[in-house]
Coordinates of C-alpha atoms in Angstrom, one line a residue:
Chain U
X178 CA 0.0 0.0 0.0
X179 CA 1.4 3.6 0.0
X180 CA 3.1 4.9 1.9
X181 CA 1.4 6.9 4.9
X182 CA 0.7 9.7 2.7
X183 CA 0.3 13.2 4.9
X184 CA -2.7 15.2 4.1
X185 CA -2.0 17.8 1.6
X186 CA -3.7 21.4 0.7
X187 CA -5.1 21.2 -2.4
X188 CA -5.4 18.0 -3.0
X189 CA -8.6 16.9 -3.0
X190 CA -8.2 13.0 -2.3
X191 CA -5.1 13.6 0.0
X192 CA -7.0 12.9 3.2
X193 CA -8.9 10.2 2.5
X194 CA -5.7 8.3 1.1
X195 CA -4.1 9.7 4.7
X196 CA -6.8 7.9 6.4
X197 CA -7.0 5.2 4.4
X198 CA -3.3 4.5 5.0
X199 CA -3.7 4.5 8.6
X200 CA -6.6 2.3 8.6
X201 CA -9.5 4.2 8.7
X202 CA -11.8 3.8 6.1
X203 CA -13.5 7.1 6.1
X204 CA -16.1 6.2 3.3
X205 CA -17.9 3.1 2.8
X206 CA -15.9 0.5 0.5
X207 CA -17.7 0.1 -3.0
X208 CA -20.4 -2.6 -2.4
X209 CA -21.0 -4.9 -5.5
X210 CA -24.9 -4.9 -4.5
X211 CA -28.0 -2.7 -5.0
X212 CA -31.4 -3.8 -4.3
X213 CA -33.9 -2.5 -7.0
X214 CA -37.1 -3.2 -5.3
X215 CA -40.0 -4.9 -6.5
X216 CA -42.5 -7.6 -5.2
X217 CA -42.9 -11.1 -6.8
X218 CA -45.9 -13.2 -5.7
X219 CA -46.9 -17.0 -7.3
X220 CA -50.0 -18.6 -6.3
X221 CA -50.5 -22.4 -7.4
X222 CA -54.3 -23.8 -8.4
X223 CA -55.6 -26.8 -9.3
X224 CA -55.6 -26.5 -12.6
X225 CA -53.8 -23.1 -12.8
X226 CA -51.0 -21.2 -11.7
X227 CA -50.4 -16.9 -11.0
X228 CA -47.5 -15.5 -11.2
X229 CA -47.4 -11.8 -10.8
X230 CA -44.3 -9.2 -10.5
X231 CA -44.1 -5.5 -10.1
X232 CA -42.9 -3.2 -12.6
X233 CA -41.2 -0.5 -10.9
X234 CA -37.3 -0.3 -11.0
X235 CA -36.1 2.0 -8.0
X236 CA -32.1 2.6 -6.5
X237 CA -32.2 4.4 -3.4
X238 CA -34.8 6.8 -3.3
X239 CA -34.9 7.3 -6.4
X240 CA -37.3 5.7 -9.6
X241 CA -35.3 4.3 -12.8
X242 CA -38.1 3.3 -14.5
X243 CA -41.8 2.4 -14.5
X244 CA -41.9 -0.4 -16.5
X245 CA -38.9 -2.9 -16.0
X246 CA -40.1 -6.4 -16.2
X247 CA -39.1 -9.2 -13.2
X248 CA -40.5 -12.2 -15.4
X249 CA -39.1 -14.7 -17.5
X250 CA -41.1 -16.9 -19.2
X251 CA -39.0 -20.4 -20.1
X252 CA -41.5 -22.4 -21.6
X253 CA -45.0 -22.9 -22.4
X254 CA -45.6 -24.2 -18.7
X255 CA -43.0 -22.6 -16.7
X256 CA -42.0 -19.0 -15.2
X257 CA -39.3 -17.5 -13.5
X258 CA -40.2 -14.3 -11.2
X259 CA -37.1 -13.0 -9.7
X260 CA -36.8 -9.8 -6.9
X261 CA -33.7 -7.9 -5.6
X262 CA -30.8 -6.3 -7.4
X263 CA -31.9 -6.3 -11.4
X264 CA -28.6 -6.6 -12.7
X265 CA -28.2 -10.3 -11.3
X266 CA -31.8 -10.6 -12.3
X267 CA -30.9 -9.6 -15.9
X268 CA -27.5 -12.2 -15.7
X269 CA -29.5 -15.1 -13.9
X270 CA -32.4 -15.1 -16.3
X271 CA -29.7 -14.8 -19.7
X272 CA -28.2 -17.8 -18.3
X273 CA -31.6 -19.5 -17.2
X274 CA -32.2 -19.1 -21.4
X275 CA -28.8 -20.3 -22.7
X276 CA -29.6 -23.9 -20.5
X277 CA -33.3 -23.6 -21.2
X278 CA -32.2 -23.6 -25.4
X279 CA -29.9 -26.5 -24.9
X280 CA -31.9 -28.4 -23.0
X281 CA -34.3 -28.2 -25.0
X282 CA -31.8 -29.2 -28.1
X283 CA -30.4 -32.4 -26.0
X284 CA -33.9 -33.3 -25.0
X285 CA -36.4 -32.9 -27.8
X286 CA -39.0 -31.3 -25.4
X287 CA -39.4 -28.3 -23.2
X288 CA -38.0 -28.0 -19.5
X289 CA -40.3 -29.5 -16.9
X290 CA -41.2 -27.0 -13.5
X291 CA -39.3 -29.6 -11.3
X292 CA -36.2 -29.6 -13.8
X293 CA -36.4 -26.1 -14.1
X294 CA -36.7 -25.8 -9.7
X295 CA -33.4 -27.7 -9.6
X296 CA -31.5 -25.9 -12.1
X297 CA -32.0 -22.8 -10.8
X298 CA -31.1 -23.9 -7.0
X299 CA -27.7 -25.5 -8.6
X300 CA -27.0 -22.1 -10.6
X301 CA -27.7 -20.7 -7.3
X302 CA -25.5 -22.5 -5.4
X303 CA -22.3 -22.2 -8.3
X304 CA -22.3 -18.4 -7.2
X305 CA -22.3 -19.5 -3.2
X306 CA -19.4 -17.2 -2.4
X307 CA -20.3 -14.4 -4.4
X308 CA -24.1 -14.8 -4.8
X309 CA -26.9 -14.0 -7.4
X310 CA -28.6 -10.7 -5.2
X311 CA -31.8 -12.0 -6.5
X312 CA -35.0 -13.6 -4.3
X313 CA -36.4 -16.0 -6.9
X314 CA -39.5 -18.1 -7.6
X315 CA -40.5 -20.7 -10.4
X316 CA -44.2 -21.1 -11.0
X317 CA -45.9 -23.3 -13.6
X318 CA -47.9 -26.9 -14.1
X319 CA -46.2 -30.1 -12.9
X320 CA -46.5 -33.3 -14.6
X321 CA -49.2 -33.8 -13.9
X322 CA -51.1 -30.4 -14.6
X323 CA -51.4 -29.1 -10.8
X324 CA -50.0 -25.5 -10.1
X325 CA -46.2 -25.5 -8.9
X326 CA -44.6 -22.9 -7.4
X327 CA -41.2 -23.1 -5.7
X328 CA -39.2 -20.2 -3.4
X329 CA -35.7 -19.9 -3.1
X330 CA -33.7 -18.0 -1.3
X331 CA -30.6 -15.9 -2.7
X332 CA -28.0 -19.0 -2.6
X333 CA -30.7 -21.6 -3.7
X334 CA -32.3 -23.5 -0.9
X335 CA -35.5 -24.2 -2.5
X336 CA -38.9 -25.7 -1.6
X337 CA -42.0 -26.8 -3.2
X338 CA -45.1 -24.7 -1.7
X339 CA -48.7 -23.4 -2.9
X340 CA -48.0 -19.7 -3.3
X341 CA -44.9 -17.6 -2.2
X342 CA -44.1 -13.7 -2.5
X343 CA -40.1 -12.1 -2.6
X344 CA -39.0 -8.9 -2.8
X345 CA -39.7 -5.9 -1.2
X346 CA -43.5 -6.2 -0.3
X347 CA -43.3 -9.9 1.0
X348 CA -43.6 -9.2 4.1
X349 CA -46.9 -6.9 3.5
X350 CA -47.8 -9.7 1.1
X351 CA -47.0 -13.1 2.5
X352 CA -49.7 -12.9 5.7
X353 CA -52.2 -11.8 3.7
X354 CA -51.7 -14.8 1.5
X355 CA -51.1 -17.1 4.5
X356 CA -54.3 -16.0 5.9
X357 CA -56.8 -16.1 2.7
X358 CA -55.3 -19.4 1.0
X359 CA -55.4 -21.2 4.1
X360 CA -51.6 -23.0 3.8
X361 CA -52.0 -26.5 5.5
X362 CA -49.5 -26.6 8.9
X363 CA -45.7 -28.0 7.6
X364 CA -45.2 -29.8 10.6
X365 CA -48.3 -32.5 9.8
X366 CA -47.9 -35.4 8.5
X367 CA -48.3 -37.2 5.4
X368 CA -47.1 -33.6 4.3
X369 CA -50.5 -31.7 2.8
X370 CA -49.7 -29.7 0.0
X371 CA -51.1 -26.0 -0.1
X372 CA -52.5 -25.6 -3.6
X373 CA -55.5 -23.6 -3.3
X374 CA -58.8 -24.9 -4.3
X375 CA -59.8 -21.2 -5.8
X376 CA -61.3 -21.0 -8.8
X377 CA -58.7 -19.2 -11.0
X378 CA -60.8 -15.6 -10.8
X379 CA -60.9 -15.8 -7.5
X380 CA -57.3 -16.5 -7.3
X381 CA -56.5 -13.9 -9.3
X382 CA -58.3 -11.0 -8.0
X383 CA -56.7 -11.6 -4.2
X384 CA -53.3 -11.3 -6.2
X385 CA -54.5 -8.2 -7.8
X386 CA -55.8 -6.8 -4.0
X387 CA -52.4 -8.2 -2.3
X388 CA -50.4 -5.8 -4.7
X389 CA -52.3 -3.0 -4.5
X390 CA -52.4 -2.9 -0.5
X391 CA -48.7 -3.7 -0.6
X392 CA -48.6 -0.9 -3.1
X393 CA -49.8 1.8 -0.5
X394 CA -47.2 1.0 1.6
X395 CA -44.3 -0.7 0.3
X396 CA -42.7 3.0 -1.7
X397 CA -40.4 0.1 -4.0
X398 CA -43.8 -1.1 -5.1
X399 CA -46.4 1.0 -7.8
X400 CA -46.5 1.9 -11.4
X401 CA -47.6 -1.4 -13.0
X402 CA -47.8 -5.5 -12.4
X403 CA -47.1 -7.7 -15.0
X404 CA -49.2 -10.9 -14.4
X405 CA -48.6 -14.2 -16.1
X406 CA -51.7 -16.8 -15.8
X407 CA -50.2 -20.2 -16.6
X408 CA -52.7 -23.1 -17.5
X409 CA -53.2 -26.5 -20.0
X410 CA -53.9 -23.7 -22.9
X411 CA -50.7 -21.9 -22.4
X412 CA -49.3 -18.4 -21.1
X413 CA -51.9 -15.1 -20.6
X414 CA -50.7 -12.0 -19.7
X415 CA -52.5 -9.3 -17.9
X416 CA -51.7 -6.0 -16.4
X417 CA -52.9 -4.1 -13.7
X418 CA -52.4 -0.5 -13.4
X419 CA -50.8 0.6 -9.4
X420 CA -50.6 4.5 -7.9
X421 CA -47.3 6.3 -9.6
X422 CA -46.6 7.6 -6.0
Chain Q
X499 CA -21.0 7.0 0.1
X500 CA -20.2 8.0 3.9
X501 CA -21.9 5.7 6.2
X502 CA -25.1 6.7 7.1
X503 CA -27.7 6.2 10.3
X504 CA -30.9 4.8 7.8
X505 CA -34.1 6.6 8.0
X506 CA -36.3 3.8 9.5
X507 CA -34.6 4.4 13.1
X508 CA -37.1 2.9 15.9
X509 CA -36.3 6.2 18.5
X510 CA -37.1 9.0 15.6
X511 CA -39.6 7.2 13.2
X512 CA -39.7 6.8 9.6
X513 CA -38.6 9.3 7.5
X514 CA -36.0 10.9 10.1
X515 CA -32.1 10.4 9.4
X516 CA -31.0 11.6 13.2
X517 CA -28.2 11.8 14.8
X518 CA -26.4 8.1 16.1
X519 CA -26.9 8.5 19.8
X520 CA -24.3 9.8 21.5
X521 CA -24.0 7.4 24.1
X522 CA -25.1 3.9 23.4
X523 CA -27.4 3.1 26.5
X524 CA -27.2 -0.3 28.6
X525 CA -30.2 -1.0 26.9
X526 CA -28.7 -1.2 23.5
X527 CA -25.0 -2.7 24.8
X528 CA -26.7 -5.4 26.4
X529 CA -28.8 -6.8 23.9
X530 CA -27.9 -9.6 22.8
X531 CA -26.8 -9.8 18.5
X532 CA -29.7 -10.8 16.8
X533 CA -29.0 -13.8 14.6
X534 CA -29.3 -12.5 10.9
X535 CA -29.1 -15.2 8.3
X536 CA -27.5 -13.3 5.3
X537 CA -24.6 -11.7 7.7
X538 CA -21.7 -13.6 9.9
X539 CA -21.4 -13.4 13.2
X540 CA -18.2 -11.7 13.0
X541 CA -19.1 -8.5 12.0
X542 CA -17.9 -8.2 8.7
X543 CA -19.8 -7.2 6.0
X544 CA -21.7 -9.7 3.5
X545 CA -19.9 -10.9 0.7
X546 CA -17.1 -8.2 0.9
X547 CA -13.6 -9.2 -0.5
X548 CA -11.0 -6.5 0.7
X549 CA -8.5 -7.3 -3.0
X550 CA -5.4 -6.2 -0.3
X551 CA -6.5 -9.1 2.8
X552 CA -5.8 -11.5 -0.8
X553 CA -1.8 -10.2 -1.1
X554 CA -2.7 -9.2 -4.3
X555 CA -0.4 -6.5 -4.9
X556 CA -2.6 -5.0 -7.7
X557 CA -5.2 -2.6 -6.6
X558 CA -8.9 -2.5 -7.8
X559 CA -10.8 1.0 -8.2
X560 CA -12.1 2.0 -5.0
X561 CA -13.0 5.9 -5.8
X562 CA -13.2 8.3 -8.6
X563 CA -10.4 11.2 -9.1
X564 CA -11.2 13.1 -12.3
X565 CA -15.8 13.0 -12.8
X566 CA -18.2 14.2 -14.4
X567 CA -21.5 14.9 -13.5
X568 CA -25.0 14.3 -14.9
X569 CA -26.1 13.3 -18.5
X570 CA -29.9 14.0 -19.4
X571 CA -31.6 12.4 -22.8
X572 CA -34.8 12.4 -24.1
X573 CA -36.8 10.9 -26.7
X574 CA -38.6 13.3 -29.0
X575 CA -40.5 12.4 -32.7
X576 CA -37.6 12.4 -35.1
X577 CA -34.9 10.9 -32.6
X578 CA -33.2 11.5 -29.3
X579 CA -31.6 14.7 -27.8
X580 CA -28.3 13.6 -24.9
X581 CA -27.1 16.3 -23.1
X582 CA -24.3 17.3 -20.3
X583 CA -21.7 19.8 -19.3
X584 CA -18.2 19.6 -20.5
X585 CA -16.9 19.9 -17.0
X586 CA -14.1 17.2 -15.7
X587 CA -13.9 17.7 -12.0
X588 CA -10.9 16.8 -9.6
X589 CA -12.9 16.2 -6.6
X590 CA -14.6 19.3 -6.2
X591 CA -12.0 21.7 -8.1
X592 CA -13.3 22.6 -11.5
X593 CA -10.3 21.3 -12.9
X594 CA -10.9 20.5 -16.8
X595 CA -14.1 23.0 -18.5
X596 CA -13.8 21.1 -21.9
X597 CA -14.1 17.4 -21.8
X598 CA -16.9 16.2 -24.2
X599 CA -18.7 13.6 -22.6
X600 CA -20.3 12.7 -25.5
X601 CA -18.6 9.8 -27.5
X602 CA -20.3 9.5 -31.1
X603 CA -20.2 5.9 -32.2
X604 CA -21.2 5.4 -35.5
X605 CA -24.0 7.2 -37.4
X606 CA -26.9 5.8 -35.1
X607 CA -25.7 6.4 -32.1
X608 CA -24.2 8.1 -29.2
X609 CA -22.7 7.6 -25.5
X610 CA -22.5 10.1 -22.9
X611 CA -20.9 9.3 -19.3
X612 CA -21.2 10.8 -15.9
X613 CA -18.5 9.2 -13.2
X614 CA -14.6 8.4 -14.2
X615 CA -13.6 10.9 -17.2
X616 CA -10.7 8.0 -17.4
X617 CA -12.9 5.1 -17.8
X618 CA -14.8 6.6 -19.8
X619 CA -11.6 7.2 -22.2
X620 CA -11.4 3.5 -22.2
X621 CA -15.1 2.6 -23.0
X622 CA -14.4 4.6 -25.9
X623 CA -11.6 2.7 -27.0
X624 CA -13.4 -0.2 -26.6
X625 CA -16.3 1.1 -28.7
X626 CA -13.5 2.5 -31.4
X627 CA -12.2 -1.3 -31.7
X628 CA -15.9 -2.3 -32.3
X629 CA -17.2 0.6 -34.8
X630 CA -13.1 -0.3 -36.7
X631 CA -14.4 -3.7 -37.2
X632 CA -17.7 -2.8 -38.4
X633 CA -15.9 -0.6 -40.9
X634 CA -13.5 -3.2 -41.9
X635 CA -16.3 -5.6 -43.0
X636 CA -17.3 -3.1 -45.2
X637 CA -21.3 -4.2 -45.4
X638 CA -22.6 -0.9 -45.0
X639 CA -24.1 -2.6 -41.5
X640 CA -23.1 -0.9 -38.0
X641 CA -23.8 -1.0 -34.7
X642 CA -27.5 -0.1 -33.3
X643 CA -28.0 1.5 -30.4
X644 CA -29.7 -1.8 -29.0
X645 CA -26.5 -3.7 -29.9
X646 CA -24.6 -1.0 -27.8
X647 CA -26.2 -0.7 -25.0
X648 CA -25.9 -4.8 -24.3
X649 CA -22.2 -4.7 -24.8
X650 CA -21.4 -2.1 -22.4
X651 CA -23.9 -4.0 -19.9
X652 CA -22.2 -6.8 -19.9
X653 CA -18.9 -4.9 -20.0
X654 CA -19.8 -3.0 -17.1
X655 CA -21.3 -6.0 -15.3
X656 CA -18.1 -8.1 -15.8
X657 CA -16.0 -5.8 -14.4
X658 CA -18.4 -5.8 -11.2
X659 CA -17.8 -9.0 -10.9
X660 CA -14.0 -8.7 -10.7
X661 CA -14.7 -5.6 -8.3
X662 CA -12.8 -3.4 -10.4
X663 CA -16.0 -1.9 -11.4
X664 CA -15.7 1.0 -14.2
X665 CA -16.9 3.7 -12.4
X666 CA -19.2 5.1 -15.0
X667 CA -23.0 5.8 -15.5
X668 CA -23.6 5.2 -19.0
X669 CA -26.2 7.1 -21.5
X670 CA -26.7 5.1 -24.7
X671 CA -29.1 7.4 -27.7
X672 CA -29.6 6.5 -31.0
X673 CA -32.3 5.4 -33.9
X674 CA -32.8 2.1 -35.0
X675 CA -35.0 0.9 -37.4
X676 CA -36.7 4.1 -37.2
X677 CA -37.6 4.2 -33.7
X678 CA -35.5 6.1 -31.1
X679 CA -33.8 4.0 -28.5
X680 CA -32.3 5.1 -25.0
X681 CA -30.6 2.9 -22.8
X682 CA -28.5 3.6 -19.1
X683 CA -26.1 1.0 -18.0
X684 CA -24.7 2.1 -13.8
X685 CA -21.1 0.4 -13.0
X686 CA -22.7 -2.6 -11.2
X687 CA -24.6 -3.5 -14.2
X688 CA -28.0 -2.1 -13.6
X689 CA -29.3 -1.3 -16.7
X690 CA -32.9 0.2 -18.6
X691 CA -34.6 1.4 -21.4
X692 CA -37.3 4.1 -21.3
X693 CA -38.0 6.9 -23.1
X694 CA -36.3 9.6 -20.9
X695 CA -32.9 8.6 -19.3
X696 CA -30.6 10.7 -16.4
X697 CA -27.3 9.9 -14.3
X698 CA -26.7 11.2 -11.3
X699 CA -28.0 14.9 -10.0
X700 CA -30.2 14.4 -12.6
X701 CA -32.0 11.8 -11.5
X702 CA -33.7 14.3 -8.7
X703 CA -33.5 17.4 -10.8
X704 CA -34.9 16.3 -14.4
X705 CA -36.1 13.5 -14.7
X706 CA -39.5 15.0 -12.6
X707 CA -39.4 17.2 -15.6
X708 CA -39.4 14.4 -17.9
X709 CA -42.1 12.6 -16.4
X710 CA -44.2 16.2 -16.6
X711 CA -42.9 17.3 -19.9
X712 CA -41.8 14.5 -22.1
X713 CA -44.1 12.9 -24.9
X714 CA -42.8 10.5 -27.6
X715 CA -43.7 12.3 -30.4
X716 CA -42.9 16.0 -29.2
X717 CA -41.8 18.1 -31.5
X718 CA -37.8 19.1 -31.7
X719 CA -38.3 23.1 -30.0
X720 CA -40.0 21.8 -27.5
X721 CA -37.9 19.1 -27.2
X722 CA -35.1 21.6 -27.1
X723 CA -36.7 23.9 -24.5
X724 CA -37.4 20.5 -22.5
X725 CA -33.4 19.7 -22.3
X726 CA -32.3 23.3 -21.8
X727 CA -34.4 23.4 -19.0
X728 CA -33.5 20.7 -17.3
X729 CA -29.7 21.5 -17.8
X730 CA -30.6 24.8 -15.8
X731 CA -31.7 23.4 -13.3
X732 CA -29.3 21.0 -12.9
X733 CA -26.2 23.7 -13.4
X734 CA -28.6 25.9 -10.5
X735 CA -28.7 23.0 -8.3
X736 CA -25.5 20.7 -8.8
X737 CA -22.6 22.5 -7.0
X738 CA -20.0 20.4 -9.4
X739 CA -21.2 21.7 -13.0
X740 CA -20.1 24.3 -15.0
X741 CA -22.7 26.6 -17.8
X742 CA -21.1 24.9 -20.8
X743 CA -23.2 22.4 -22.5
X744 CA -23.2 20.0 -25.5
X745 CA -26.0 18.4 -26.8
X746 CA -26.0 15.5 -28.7
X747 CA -29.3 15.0 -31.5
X748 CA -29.7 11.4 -32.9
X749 CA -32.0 11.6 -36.0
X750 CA -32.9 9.1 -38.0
X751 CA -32.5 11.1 -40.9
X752 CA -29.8 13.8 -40.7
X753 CA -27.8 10.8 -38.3
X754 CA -25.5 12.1 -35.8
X755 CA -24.5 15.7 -34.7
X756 CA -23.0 16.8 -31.3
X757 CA -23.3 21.0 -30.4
X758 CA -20.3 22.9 -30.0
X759 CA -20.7 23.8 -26.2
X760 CA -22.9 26.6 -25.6
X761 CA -24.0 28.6 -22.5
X762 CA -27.6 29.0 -21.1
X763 CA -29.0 32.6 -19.7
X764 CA -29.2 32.3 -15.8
X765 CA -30.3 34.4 -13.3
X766 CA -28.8 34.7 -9.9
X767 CA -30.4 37.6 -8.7
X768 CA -33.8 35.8 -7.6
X769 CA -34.7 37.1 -4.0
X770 CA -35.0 33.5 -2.7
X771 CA -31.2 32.9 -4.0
X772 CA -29.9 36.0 -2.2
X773 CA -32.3 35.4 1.1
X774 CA -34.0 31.8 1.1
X775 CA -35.3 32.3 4.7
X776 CA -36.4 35.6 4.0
X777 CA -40.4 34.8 4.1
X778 CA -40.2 31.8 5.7
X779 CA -41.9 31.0 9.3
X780 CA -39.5 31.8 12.2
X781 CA -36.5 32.8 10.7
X782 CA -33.7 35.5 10.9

């Protein structure tokens, strides 16, 4: 390192490099991380499954954009919702493509929700000491045409449930949800699964309410949602209009 | 950058960045460290790799010397207008009055850059080696703007990733296939597309003017106007800028062409300037 540089008049930098070289750090060191904001919520139906995401891209206090999209769709059946920083959103979901295309090449058919659930927990855990900032869920139909939705958390532990939210209005979210759809207890057993026997309009409007209540609260959520309706006849999209404040 | 108490402090209320208290009470020394899951025990911050604790004896960028400051651009009907002072600062000393911060790319498209004037200087090279080989093909195809702006995101999100981030915020304007196109890449990688893009001050200062102001298919005075405004406001209000502009107009007919730098009128002798307290309740 240098040497213990004294401060000098003039120059501008001179006394943070003093500092620096007596070991103080006087400013924050650069952090690789930002967390744009947003709220991702998946809700898993009989027949049917929701997956919504906000549209509003923030840094600090500050709005980037109104309409950034925190979706990927992979296949016909399957959808990746991702919250946190958007660049390792943006990197994740490129490479979620890339294996989606080959496997699709080395297979002769589309990527299954289960496949797709453990790929993303193993491209999680690759990037274990330097991890993707991102809060991730993968919705679609299983096998055998029930709603799937699995949660992850930023290094890839990953779970199968009914309906999950990330990002930054979970936690005005996820009660709400807990309390309306009625999850069965994890500790009983034979493990009961929590896909909820809504009708899909019903579904659908609770994930409309759950946004826009989040939206009055949460300041990282607003503008837009982007809503992706997954069933046997493929991928509908709908939007829902939130306050700009 | 400094360390900061955060504005959701449980004493104060939301909202309220107030002072660290003075002298941690018993209460607070006491308590015992709340488990959190995404930080050690230790102390140390998540995921932070100090290059020097490695013995790497080569150094990665930690600040900026020589900045600049914001870049505005909007989308109007015929293209897109990019604009920014020609002011390289050393810290706060107004140390260089005529950088352009405006790199013009190839006949579609421009790049303006707030941050590190020297990193800048690179991205430029880089984007000279790409615009030499589009000319060496010789197949009357170039870059667009789209094309651009994805290379310099994963430019700038590779180098995060080595934390020897290029300290830039990065405007990309230009036309393609008709249709105006404006892109920002930050130096971690965060990166949009909309149809009014700011770094920096600007962020606060013009981009609520943008939202007010800004329509896709405005004409190019008001367009014009719209920009000169919001570089008043952010020479008024940005303490590191200097009244010597450029702007940069994409169209998609006449192509590229950057301003020779140009000053705006201001006026300095508005009362609340000279006395901003002077009506205002309770003071002296």
């Amino acid at each position: 390192m240098a040497t213990a540089a004294p401060y000098q008049l003039g120059n501008p930098l001179s006394k943070v490099h003093a500092e620096a070289a007596e070991g103080h750090k006087t400013h924050a060191t650069w952090s690789p991380y930002d967390d744009n904001g947003g709220t991702v919520v998946a809700v898993a139906g009989e027949d049917y499954c929701i997956v919504a995401g906000s549209t509003r891209m923030s840094t600090g206090f500050n709005i980037l954009t109104r309409d950034a999209s925190m979706l990927l769709q992979l296949t016909d059946k399957v959808v990746i919702a991702s919250a946190g920083m958007q660049a390792d959103r943006k990197a994740l979901h490129k490479l979620l493509q890339h294996r989606n295309v080959m496997y699709q090449h080395d297979h002769g058919r589309p990527m299954s929700v289960s496949a797709t659930a453990q790929l993303l927990s193993n491209t999680l855990y690759y990037k274990r000491f330097f991890p993707f900032y991102t809060f991730n869920l993968v919705a679609g139909l299983d096998e055998q045409g029930r709603g799937a939705v699995y949660n992850y958390d930023a290094v890839g532990s990953y779970e199968r449930s009914g309906y999950f939210c990330q990002g930054s209005g979970k936690e005005l979210i996820q009660p709400v949800l807990d309390n309306q759809l009625k999850a069965a207890s994890p500790l009983l057993l034979p493990p009961r699964n929590s896909i909820t026997a809504l009708p899909l309009d019903q579904a659908l409007d609770l994930v409309k309410d759950a946004f826009v209540s989040a939206g009055e609260r949460d300041i990282y959520t607003g503008d837009k949602v982007e809503i992706f309706i997954i069933t046997k006849d493929g991928i509908r999209r709908d939007e829902l209009q939130l306050k700009l404040d | 950058m400094l360390p900061r108490p955060t504005t959701h402090s449980k004493a104060l209320g939301p909202g309220v960045a107030g002072p660290e208290l003075a002298v941690a009470i018993s209460a607070v020394l006491d308590r015992p460290p709340k488990p959190v899951s995404h930080l050690p025990l230790s102390g140390a911050q998540p995921c932070a790799v100090d290059p020097a604790a490695l013995c790497d004896p080569r150094q990665h960028t930690k600040y900026p010397y020589v900045t600049g400051t914001s870049v505005m651009a909007i989308k109007y009907k015929d293209g897109v207008l990019v604009g920014c002072d020609t002011l390289g600062a050393y810290g706060t000393t107004k140390r260089y009055k005529s950088t352009q911060r405006i790199y013009h790319v190839n006949s579609k498209c421009v790049v303006a850059a707030g941050g590190e004037i020297s990193d800048f200087q690179y991205i430029s090279n880089l984007l000279d080696e790409l615009t030499t080989d589009d000319y060496r093909f010789d197949d009357g195809i170039e870059l667009s703007p789209q094309e651009v702006h994805s290379y310099l995101c994963r430019v700038m999100y590779n180098r995060r990733n080595k934390f020897d981030p290029l300290w830039n915020s990065l405007v990309v304007g230009g036309v393609q296939g008709g249709q105006p196109f404006l892109g920002m890449v930050g130096m971690i990688g965060t990166h949009y597309t909309d149809s009014h893009v700011t770094t920096g001050f600007a962020n606060q200062l013009a981009r609520p003017l943008f939202r007010e102001r800004q329509r896709d298919d405005m004409s190019e005075e008001d367009a014009l106007q719209l920009m000169y405004d919001a570089l008043k406001v952010c020479y008024y209000r940005d303490k590191v800028s200097i009244n010597k502009f450029q702007i940069a107009k994409v169209t998609k007919d006449d192509g590229v062409s950057i301003s020779e730098p140009f000053a705006l009128d201001m006026r300095w002798d508005y009362k609340m300037f000279a006395q901003p307290t002077k009506w205002a309740v309770g003071a002296w």
